mmCIF file of C-alpha atoms in Angstrom:
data_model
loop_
_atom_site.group_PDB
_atom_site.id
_atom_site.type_symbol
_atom_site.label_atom_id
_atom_site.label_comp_id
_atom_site.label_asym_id
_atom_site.label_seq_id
_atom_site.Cartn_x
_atom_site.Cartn_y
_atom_site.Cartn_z
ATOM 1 C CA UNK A 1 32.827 -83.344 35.581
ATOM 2 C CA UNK A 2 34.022 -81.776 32.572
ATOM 3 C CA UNK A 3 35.695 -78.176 32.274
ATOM 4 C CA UNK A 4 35.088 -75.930 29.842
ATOM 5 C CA UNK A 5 38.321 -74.292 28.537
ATOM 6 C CA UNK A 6 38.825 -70.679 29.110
ATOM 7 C CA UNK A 7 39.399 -69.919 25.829
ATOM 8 C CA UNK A 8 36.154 -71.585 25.115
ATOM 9 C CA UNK A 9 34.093 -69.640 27.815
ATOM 10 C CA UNK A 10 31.613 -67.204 26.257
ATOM 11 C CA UNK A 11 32.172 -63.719 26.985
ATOM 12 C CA UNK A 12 30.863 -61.985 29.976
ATOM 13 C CA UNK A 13 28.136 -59.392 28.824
ATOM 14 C CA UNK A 14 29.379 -55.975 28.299
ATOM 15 C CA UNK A 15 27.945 -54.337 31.145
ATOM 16 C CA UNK A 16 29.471 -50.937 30.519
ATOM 17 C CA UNK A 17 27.832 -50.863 26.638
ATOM 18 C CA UNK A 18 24.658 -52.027 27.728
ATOM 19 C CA UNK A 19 24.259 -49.205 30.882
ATOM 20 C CA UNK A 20 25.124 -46.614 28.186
ATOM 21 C CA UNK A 21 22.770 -47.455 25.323
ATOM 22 C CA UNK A 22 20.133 -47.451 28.362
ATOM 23 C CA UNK A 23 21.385 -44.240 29.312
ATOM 24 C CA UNK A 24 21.259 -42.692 25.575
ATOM 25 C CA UNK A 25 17.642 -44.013 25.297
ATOM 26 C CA UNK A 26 16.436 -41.962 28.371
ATOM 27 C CA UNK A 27 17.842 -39.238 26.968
ATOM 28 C CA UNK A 28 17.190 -38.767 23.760
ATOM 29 C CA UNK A 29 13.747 -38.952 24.251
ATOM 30 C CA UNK A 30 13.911 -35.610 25.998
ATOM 31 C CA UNK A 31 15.716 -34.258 23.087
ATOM 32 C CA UNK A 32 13.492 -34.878 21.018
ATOM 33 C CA UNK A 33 11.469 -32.265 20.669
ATOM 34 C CA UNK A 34 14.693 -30.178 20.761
ATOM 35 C CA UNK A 35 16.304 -31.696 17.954
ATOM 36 C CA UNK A 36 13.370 -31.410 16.426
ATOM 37 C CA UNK A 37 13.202 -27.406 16.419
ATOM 38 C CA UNK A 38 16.778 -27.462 15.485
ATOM 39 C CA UNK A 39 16.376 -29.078 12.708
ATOM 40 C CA UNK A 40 13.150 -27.209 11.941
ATOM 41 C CA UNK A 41 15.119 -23.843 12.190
ATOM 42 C CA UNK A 42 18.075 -25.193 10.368
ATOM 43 C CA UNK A 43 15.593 -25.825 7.432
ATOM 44 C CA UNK A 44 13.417 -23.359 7.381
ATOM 45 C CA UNK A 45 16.098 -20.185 7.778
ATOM 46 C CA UNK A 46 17.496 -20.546 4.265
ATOM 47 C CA UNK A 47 14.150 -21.059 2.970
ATOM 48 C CA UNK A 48 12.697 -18.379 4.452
ATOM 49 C CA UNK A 49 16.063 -16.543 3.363
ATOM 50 C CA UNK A 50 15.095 -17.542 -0.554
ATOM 51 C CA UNK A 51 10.912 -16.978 -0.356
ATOM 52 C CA UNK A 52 10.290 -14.818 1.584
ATOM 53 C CA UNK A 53 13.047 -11.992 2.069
ATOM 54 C CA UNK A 54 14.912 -12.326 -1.392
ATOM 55 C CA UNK A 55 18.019 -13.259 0.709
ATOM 56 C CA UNK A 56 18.313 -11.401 3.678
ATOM 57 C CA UNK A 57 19.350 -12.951 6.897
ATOM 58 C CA UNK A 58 17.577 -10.498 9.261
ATOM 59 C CA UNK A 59 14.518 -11.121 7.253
ATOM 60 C CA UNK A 60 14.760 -14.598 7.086
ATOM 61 C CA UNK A 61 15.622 -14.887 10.406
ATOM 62 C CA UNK A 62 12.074 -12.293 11.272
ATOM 63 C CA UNK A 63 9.704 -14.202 9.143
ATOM 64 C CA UNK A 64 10.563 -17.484 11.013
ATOM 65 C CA UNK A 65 10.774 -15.972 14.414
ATOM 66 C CA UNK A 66 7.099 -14.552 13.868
ATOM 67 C CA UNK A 67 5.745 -18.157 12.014
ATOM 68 C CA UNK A 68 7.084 -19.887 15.735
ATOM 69 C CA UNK A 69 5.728 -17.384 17.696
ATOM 70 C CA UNK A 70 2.548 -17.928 15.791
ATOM 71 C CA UNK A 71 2.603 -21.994 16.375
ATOM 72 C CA UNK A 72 3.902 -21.335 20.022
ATOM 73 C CA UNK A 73 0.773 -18.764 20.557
ATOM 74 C CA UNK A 74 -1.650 -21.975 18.636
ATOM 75 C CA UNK A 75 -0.564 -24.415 21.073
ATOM 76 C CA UNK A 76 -0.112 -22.832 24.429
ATOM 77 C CA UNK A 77 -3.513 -20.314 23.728
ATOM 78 C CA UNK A 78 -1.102 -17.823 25.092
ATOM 79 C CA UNK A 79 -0.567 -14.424 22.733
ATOM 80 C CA UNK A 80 3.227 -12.575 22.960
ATOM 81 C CA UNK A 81 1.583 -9.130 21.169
ATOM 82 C CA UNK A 82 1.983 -5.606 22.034
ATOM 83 C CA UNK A 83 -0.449 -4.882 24.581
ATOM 84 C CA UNK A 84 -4.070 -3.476 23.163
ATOM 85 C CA UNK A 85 -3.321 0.684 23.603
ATOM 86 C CA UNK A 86 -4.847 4.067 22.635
ATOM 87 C CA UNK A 87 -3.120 3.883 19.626
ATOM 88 C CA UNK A 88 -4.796 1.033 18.386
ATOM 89 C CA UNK A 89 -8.107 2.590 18.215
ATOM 90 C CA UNK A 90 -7.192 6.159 16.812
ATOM 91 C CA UNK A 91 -9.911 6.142 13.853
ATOM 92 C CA UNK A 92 -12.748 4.875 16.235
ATOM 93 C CA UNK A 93 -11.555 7.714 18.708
ATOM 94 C CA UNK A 94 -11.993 10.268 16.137
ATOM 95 C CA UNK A 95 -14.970 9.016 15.679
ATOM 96 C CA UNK A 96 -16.078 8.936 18.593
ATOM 97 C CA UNK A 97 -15.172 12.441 19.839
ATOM 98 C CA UNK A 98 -16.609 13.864 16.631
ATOM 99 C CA UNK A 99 -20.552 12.079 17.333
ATOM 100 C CA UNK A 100 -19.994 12.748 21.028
ATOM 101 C CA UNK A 101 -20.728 8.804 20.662
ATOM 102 C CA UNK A 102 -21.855 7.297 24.431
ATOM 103 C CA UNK A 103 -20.127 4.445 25.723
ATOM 104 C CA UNK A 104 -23.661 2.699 25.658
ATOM 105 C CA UNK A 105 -24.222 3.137 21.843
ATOM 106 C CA UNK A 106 -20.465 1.223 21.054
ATOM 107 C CA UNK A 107 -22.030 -2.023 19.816
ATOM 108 C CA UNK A 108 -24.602 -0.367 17.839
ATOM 109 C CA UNK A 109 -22.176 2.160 16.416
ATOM 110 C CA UNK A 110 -20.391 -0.867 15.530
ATOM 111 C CA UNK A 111 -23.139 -2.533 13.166
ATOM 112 C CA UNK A 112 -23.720 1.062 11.420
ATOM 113 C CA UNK A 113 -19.877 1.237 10.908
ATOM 114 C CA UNK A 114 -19.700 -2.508 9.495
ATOM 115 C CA UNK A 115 -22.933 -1.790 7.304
ATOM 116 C CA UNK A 116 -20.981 1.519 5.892
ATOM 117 C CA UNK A 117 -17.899 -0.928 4.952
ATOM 118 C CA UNK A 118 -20.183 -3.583 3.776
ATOM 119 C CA UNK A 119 -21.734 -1.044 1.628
ATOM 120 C CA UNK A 120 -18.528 1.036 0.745
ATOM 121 C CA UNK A 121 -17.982 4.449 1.641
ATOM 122 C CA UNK A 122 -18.617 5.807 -1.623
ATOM 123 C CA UNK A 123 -21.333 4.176 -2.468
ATOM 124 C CA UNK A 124 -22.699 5.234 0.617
ATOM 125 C CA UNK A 125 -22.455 9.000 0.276
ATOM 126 C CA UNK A 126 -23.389 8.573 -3.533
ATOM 127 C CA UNK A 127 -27.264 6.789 -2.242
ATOM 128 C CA UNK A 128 -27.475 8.783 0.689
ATOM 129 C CA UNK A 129 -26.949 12.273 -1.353
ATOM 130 C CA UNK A 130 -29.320 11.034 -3.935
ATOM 131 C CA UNK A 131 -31.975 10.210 -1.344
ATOM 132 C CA UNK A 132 -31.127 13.574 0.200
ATOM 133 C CA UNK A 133 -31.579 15.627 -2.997
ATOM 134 C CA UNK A 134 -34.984 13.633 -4.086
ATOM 135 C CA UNK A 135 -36.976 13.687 -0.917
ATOM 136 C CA UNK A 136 -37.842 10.382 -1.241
ATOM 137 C CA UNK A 137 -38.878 8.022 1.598
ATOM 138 C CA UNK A 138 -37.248 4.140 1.488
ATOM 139 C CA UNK A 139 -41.011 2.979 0.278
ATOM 140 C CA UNK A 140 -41.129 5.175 -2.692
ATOM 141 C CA UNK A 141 -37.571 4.057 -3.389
ATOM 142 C CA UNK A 142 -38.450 0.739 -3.267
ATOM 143 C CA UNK A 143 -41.207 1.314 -6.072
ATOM 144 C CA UNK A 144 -39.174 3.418 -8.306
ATOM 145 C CA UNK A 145 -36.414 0.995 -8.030
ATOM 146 C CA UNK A 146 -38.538 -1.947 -9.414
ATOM 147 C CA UNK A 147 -40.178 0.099 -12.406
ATOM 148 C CA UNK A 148 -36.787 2.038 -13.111
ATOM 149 C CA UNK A 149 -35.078 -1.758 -13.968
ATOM 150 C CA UNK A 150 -38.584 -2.527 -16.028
ATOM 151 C CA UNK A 151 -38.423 0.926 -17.576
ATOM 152 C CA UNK A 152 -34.162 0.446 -18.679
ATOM 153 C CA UNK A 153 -35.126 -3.365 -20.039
ATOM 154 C CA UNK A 154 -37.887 -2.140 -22.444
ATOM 155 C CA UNK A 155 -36.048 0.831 -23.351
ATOM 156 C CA UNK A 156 -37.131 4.425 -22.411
ATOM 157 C CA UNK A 157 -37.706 5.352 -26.220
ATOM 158 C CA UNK A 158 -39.804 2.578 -26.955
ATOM 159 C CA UNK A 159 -42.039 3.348 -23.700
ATOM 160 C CA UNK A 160 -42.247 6.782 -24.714
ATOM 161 C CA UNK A 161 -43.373 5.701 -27.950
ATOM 162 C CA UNK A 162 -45.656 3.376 -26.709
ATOM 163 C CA UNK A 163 -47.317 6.110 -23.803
ATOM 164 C CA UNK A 164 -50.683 6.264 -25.978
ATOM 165 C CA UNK A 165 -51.406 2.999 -26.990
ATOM 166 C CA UNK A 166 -50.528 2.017 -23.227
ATOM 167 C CA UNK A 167 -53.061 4.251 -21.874
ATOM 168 C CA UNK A 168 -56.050 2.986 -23.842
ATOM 169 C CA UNK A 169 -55.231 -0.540 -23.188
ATOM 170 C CA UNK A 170 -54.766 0.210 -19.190
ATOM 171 C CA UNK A 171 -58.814 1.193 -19.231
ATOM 172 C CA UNK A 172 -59.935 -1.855 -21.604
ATOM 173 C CA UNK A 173 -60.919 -4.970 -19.665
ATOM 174 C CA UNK A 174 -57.794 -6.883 -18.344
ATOM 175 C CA UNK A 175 -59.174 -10.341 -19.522
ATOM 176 C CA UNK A 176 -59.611 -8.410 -23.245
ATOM 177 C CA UNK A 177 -56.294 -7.247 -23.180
ATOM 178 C CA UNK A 178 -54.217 -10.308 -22.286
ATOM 179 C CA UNK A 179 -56.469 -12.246 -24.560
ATOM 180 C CA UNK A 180 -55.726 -10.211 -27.514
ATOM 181 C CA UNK A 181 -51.865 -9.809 -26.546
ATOM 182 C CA UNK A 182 -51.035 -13.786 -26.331
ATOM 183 C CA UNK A 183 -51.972 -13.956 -30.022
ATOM 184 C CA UNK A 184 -48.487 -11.516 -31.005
ATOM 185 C CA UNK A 185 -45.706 -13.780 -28.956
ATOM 186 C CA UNK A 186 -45.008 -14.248 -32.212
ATOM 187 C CA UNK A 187 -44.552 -10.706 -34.259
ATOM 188 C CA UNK A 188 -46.781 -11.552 -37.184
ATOM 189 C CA UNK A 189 -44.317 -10.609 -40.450
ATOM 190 C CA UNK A 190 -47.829 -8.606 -41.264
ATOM 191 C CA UNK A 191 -50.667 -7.477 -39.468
ATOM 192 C CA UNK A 192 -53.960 -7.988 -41.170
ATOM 193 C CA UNK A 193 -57.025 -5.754 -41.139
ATOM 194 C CA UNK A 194 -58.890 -7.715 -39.227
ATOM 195 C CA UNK A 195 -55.940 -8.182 -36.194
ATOM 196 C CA UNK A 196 -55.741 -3.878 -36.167
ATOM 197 C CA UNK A 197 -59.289 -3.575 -36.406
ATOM 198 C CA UNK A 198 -59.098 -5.994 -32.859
ATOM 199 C CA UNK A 199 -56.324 -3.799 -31.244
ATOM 200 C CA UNK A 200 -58.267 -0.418 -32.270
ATOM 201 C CA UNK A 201 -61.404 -1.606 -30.361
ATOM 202 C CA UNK A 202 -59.752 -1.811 -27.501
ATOM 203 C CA UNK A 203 -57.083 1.119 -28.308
ATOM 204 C CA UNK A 204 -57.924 3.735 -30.432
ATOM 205 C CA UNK A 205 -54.784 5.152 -30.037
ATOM 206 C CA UNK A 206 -53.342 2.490 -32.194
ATOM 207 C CA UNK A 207 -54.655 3.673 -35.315
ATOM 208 C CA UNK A 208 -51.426 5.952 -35.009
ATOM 209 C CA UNK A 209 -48.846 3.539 -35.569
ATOM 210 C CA UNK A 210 -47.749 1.603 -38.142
ATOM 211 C CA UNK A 211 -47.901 -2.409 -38.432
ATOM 212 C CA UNK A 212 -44.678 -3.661 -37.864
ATOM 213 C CA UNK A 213 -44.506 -1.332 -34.766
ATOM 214 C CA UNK A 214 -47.670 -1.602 -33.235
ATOM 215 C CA UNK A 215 -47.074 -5.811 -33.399
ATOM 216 C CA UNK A 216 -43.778 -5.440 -31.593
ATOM 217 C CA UNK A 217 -45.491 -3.314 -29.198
ATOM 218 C CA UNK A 218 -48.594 -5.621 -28.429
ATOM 219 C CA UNK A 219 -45.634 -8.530 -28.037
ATOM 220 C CA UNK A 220 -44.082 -6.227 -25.249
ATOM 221 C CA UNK A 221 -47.629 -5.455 -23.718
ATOM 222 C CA UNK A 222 -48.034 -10.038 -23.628
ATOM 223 C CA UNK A 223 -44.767 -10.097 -21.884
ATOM 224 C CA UNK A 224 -45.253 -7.280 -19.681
ATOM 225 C CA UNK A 225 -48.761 -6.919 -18.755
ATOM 226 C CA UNK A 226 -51.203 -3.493 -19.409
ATOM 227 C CA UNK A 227 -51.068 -3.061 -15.717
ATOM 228 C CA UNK A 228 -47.403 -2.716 -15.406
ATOM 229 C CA UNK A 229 -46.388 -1.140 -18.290
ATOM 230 C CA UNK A 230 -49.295 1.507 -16.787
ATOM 231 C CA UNK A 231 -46.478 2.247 -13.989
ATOM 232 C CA UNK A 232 -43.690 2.321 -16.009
ATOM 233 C CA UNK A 233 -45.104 5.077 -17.976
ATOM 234 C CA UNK A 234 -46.377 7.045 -14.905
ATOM 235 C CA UNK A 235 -42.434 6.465 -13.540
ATOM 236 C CA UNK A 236 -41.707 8.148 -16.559
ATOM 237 C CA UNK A 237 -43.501 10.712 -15.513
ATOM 238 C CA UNK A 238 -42.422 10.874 -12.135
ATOM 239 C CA UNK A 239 -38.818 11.066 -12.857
ATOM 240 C CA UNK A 240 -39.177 13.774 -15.341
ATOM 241 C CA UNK A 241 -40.750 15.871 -12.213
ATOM 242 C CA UNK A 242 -37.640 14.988 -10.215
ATOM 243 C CA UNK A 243 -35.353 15.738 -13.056
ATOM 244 C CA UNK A 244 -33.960 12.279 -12.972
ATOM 245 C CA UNK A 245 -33.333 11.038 -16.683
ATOM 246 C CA UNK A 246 -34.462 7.080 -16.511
ATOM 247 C CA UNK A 247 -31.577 6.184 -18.812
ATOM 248 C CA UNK A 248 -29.109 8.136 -16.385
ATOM 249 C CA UNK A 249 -26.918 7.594 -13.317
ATOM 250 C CA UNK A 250 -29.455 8.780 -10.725
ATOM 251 C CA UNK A 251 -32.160 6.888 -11.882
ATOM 252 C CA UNK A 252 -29.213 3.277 -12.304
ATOM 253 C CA UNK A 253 -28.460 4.204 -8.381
ATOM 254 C CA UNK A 254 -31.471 4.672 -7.572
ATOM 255 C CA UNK A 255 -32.625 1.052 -8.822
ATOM 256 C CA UNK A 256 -29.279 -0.214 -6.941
ATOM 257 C CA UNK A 257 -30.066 1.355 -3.665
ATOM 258 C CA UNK A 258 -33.790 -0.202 -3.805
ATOM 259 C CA UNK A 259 -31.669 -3.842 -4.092
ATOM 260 C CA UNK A 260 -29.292 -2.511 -1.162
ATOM 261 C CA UNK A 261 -32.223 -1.212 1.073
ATOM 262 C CA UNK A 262 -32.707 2.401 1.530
ATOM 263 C CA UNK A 263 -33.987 1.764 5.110
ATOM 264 C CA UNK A 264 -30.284 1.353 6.026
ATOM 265 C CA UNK A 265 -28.617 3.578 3.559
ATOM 266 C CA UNK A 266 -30.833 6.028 5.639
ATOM 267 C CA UNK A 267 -29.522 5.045 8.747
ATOM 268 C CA UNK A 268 -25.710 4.870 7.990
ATOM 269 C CA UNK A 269 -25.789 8.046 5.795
ATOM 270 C CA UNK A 270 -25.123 10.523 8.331
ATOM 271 C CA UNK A 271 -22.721 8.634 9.885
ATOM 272 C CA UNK A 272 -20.927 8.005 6.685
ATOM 273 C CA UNK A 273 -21.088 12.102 5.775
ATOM 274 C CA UNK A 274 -18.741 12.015 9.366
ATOM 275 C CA UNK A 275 -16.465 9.596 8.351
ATOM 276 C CA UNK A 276 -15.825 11.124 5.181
ATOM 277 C CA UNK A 277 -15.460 14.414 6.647
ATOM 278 C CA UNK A 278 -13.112 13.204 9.014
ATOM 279 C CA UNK A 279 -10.982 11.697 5.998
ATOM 280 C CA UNK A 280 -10.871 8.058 7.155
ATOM 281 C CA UNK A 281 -10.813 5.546 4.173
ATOM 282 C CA UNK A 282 -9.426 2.693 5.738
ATOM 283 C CA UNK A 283 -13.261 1.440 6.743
ATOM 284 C CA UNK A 284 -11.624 -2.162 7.688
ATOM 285 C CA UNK A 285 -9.479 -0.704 10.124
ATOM 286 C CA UNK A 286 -12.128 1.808 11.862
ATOM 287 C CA UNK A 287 -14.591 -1.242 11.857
ATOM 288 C CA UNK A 288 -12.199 -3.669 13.681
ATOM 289 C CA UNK A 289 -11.544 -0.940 15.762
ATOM 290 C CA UNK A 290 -15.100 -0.334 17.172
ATOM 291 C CA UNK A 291 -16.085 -3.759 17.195
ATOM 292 C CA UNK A 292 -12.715 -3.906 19.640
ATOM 293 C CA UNK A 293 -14.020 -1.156 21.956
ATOM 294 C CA UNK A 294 -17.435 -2.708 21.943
ATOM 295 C CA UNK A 295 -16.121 -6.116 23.331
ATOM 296 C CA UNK A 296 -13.991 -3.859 26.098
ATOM 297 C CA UNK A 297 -17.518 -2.179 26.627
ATOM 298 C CA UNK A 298 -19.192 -5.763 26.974
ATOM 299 C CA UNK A 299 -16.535 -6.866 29.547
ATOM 300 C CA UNK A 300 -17.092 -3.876 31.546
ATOM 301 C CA UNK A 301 -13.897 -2.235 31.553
ATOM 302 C CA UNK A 302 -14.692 1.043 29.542
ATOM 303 C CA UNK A 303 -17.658 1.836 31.696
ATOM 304 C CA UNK A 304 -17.238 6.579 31.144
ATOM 305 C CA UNK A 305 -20.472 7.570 29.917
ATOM 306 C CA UNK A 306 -18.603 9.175 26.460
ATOM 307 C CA UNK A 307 -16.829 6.660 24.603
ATOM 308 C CA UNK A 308 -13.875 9.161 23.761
ATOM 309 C CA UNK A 309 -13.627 9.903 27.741
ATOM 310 C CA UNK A 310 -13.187 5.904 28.145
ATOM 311 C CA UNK A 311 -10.849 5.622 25.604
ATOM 312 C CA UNK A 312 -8.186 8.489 27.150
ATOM 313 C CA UNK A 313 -8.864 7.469 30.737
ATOM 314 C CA UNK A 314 -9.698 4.078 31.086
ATOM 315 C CA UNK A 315 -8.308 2.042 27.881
ATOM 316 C CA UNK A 316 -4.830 1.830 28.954
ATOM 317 C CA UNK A 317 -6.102 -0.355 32.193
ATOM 318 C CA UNK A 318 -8.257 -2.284 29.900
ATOM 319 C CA UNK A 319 -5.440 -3.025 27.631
ATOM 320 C CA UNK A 320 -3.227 -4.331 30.065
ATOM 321 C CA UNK A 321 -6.313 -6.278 31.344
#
């Protein structure tokens, strides 16, 4: 049998090395994630130093406290804020002392309050006064609002030009009238004897006018329609009585609030005149703030028959629930 020489012998395995790599790879795997959040923080300070706080420390240091609290909050579903308190809600309290609101009516406060900021404030007040001031229900609004746009596209001048003519051709025969109106799509560069004689046997009243006019205005009556220019002059009138100039503000809101709905400007308008009185502005803030109470009141844990009663008595138990 042969020997191997000592020298020869291959080493015996390093034991020791092995147990300790095994040892390191156990672990590091726990460190991981630790490691990982030192690194993150050692990165992210100084830029949040540079981008975000010009510099500071402190700041830097805040704005990357709050970003990990935010991805802590993300992936645990827990939430490390201030508990929900009276103070959170002062605007909807003032609110709600100054309507007496009821606890039942929260929710429904809540849509009038988020139509209001939909809406804007201002432009709230401004439909609701001019709805005020004119009298008018949300159906007449509706029909004003639809001749008031036709009335500012033709031009109020040229439909109070045109008043006469327009009231012949209402009481011709509609088929006679849109007949003779498709032939002046085209304004004729003349109007022959023949083409007045036509538009005077249906409308006296256009013996008045001259021909370059009286073809522009038979090309607005093709476009238009007898029948509808026969509102837009009686809007005319209408407005007048109301002392609304057509080519004014009143009547240009008054088309605007027909688009908007007047049904709801009429509903939010008197809470809006209480808002505005109160001298809130910030409507985002007073809406998040009753749509907050209305979830509490959903839950059942502001249950006081007045809202402002639940808020001073029974919010701070709520908030810490």
């Amino acid at each position: 049998m042969t020997s191997v020489p000592l020298s020869q012998a291959p080493p015996e395995p390093d034991k020791p090395q092995r147990v300790r790599r095994l040892t390191w790879g156990r672990v590091s795997k726990r460190l991981v994630p630790i490691f990982a959040v030192i690194t993150a923080l050692i990165v992210t300070v100084p830029l949040m130093m540079v981008t975000g706080t010009g510099g500071g420390l402190v700041g830097g240091l805040q704005v990357a406290g709050r970003a990990y609290a935010g991805m802590l909050e993300g992936s645990l579903g827990l939430a490390f804020n201030d508990l929900f308190s009276r103070d959170d809600v002062r605007l909807a309290e003032q609110l709600a002392i100054e309507l007496e609101l009821e606890t039942s009516s929260t929710g429904r406060t809540g849509r009038v309050v988020g139509s209001i900021r939909s809406t804007g404030l201002e432009t709230t007040l401004i439909y609701g006064a001019l709805l005020e001031s004119t009298g008018l229900t949300a159906d007449e609004v509706e029909e004003l609002g639809t001749q008031i746009t036709d009335i500012q596209t033709i031009g109020v001048p040229t439909l109070t030009a045109m008043t006469p003519l327009v009231a012949d051709l209402r009481e011709a025969d509609p088929g006679a009238v849109r007949s003779l109106a498709e032939g002046y799509r085209a304004v004729p560069e003349t109007l022959t004897d023949e083409a007045r004689s036509e538009i005077e046997a249906l409308a006296p009243a256009a013996a008045d006018y001259p021909d370059a006019e009286l073809a522009g205005y038979m090309q607005i009556v093709d476009a238009e329609g007898a029948a509808s220019l026969g509102r837009a002059v009686d809007t005319l009138t209408r407005l007048d009585n109301l002392g609304i100039d057509p080519a004014g503000d009143d009547a240009t809101n008054l088309a605007a609030l027909a688009d908007a709905g007047a049904n709801s400007i009429q509903q939010t308008y008197p809470t809006a005149l209480v808002i505005d009185e109160l001298g809130i502005t910030d409507m985002d803030a007073l809406d998040s703030q009753v749509r907050q109470l209305g979830v509490l009141v959903d839950e059942g844990l502001l249950t006081a028959p007045l809202l402002a009663d639940a808020i001073a008595d029974e919010l701070p138990a709520a908030g810490r629930e």
